[in-house]
Amino acid sequence: MFDVITIGSATLDVFVESDDAKIVSVSSKEKNSDLMAFPYGSKIEITDFSRSIGGGAINTAINFSNLGFNTSTIVKMGKDEMAPVITRKIQENNIDTSNIIYSQSGLTGFSIILVSFQGDRTVLAHRGENSDILKTDINFENLKNTKLIYVAPLAGSSNKLLDKIASFAKENDIKLAINAGTTAIKKGKHYFEKIINACDILILNREEASMLTGIQVRPDTKTEFFSQEKIHPDLKEIFKTLKADNKSIIIITDGKNGAIAYDGNKYYKAPEFPAKVRSTLGAGDAFASTFTASMEKFNLDIEKSIKYASVNSASCVEVFGAQEGLITFDKIEEKLKNNPNYKVEII
């Protein structure tokens, strides 16, 4: 019996940082955009370089295992030279590999992450077999051998599995946490309704929440996401729309602005935990999986869970890589003791 099985993507990630990278702001009538730019036609010197395994299912599986959970993962890889590297890393982190799917023909997922001097990143992603996980690939009998299923963002046609996994979890009384990705959300709220109704925890970023509900958070200097005012009325409408008639805890994250959880009665506002940002890659996975793990460990204590999630996510961004900065519950508690002024506001 596993404590948790994660489902999602596995990739080999190559991190590239160059001091020659420039951030260029471009404005149009519709929006403002920041672009990472390099001199065209030039040979660019790399300032820093590393590689590690990544992907939502792997990042979260490593975090769950690091937090003391007996963990397995369902990912799909090719029969190429990258698959054994990823499998070996999974085993080194004490994660069960019996549910991994190997394709006979496709390629393993691969990403090049361009890291800016500001700590943010641009990802060049080849999804590979991550986008082609089929229902027939998964041994659903094995899925019964877990207390919790955690679904990371699914790529491409793999999203067809989301409603099937949700129905399976509900039918077999298995707890379900979903960190929904943009591809699935584009299917619309009607498709997502039964998925939300089946899950215990739903994690979205602010853009995804707006996309799913069709509700935009209008600029308002008096009601910024984390001002001294109460929660933005548009955010309240989003939360209530998502929470209607279901048991799910809804969490909306907003980068530097922190995160808010809603249980149908109270809002839990967690500001960003102090951190020196080196790379934001993996921060969302760290937050979502730590919140889920904390809810399990601390008897559904939302205040404590969102606080612990914020700390682990902050630890993640201080290190170059998606998993290298992940810390244990003891280390999280130690960081909180060293930052006694960090509080979660309950409304």
Coordinates of C-alpha atoms in Angstrom, one line a residue, residues 195-322:
I195 CA -13.5 16.4 -11.8
I196 CA -13.8 19.2 -9.2
N197 CA -16.6 17.2 -7.5
A198 CA -14.4 14.1 -7.2
C199 CA -11.2 15.8 -5.9
D200 CA -10.3 16.7 -2.3
I201 CA -7.8 19.4 -3.2
L202 CA -7.7 21.5 -6.4
I203 CA -4.7 23.8 -7.0
L204 CA -4.7 26.5 -9.7
N205 CA -2.7 29.6 -10.4
R206 CA -4.7 32.8 -10.9
E207 CA -4.6 32.7 -14.7
E208 CA -5.9 29.2 -14.7
A209 CA -8.6 30.0 -12.3
S210 CA -9.8 32.9 -14.4
M211 CA -9.6 30.8 -17.6
L212 CA -11.7 28.0 -15.9
T213 CA -14.4 30.2 -14.6
G214 CA -14.4 33.0 -17.2
I215 CA -14.0 35.5 -14.4
Q216 CA -11.2 38.1 -14.8
V217 CA -9.6 39.8 -11.8
R218 CA -10.0 43.5 -12.6
P219 CA -7.1 45.8 -11.6
D220 CA -8.0 47.7 -8.4
T221 CA -5.4 49.4 -6.3
K222 CA -7.6 49.2 -3.2
T223 CA -8.1 45.5 -3.4
E224 CA -4.8 44.0 -4.7
F225 CA -4.3 40.3 -4.2
F226 CA -2.5 40.8 -0.9
S227 CA -3.2 44.3 0.3
Q228 CA -4.5 45.2 3.7
E229 CA -8.0 45.2 2.2
K230 CA -10.3 42.1 2.1
I231 CA -10.0 39.7 -0.7
H232 CA -10.7 41.0 -4.2
P233 CA -14.4 40.6 -5.0
D234 CA -13.5 38.9 -8.4
L235 CA -11.4 36.4 -6.6
K236 CA -14.2 35.7 -4.2
E237 CA -16.5 35.1 -7.1
I238 CA -14.0 32.7 -8.6
F239 CA -13.6 30.8 -5.4
K240 CA -17.4 30.5 -4.9
T241 CA -17.9 29.4 -8.5
L242 CA -15.3 26.7 -8.1
K243 CA -16.5 25.6 -4.6
A244 CA -20.2 25.4 -5.3
D245 CA -21.7 22.1 -4.1
N246 CA -18.5 20.2 -3.8
K247 CA -16.1 19.1 -1.0
S248 CA -12.9 20.3 -2.6
I249 CA -10.4 22.7 -0.9
I250 CA -9.6 25.3 -3.5
I251 CA -6.2 26.9 -3.6
I252 CA -5.3 29.8 -6.0
T253 CA -1.6 30.7 -6.2
D254 CA -0.3 34.0 -7.6
G255 CA 3.5 33.9 -7.7
K256 CA 5.1 36.7 -5.6
N257 CA 1.6 37.6 -4.2
G258 CA 1.4 34.3 -2.4
A259 CA -1.6 32.0 -2.2
I260 CA -5.2 31.7 -0.9
A261 CA -7.1 28.6 0.1
Y262 CA -10.9 28.4 0.5
D263 CA -12.9 25.7 2.2
G264 CA -16.3 27.1 1.7
N265 CA -16.4 29.0 5.0
K266 CA -13.0 30.7 5.4
Y267 CA -10.2 32.1 3.3
Y268 CA -6.6 31.4 4.3
K269 CA -4.2 34.1 2.8
A270 CA -0.5 33.2 2.9
P271 CA 1.9 35.9 1.7
E272 CA 5.1 34.9 -0.1
F273 CA 7.7 33.5 2.3
P274 CA 11.0 35.4 2.2
A275 CA 13.5 34.0 -0.2
K276 CA 16.4 35.0 -2.5
V277 CA 15.1 33.8 -5.9
R278 CA 17.6 32.0 -8.2
S279 CA 15.1 30.0 -10.3
T280 CA 11.3 29.7 -10.0
L281 CA 11.2 26.3 -11.8
G282 CA 9.5 23.7 -9.6
A283 CA 8.1 26.2 -7.2
G284 CA 4.5 25.4 -8.1
D285 CA 5.1 21.7 -7.8
A286 CA 6.7 22.2 -4.4
F287 CA 3.8 24.3 -3.2
A288 CA 1.1 22.0 -4.4
S289 CA 2.6 18.7 -3.2
T290 CA 3.7 20.2 0.2
F291 CA 0.2 21.5 0.8
T292 CA -1.3 18.1 -0.1
A293 CA 1.3 16.2 2.1
S294 CA 0.7 18.6 5.0
M295 CA -3.1 18.2 4.8
E296 CA -2.5 14.4 5.2
K297 CA 0.0 14.7 8.0
F298 CA -1.6 17.4 10.0
N299 CA -5.2 16.2 9.9
L300 CA -6.6 18.7 7.3
D301 CA -5.1 21.7 9.0
I302 CA -5.4 24.3 6.2
E303 CA -3.6 27.1 7.9
K304 CA -0.6 24.9 8.7
S305 CA -0.6 23.3 5.3
I306 CA -0.6 26.5 3.3
K307 CA 2.1 27.9 5.6
Y308 CA 4.3 24.8 5.1
A309 CA 3.7 24.8 1.4
S310 CA 4.8 28.5 1.1
V311 CA 8.0 27.7 3.0
N312 CA 9.0 24.7 0.9
S313 CA 8.2 26.6 -2.3
A314 CA 10.4 29.5 -1.2
S315 CA 13.2 27.0 -0.3
C316 CA 12.9 25.6 -3.8
V317 CA 13.4 28.9 -5.7
E318 CA 16.6 29.6 -3.8
V319 CA 18.4 26.8 -5.6
F320 CA 19.1 26.1 -9.3
G321 CA 16.9 23.1 -10.0
A322 CA 13.3 21.9 -9.4

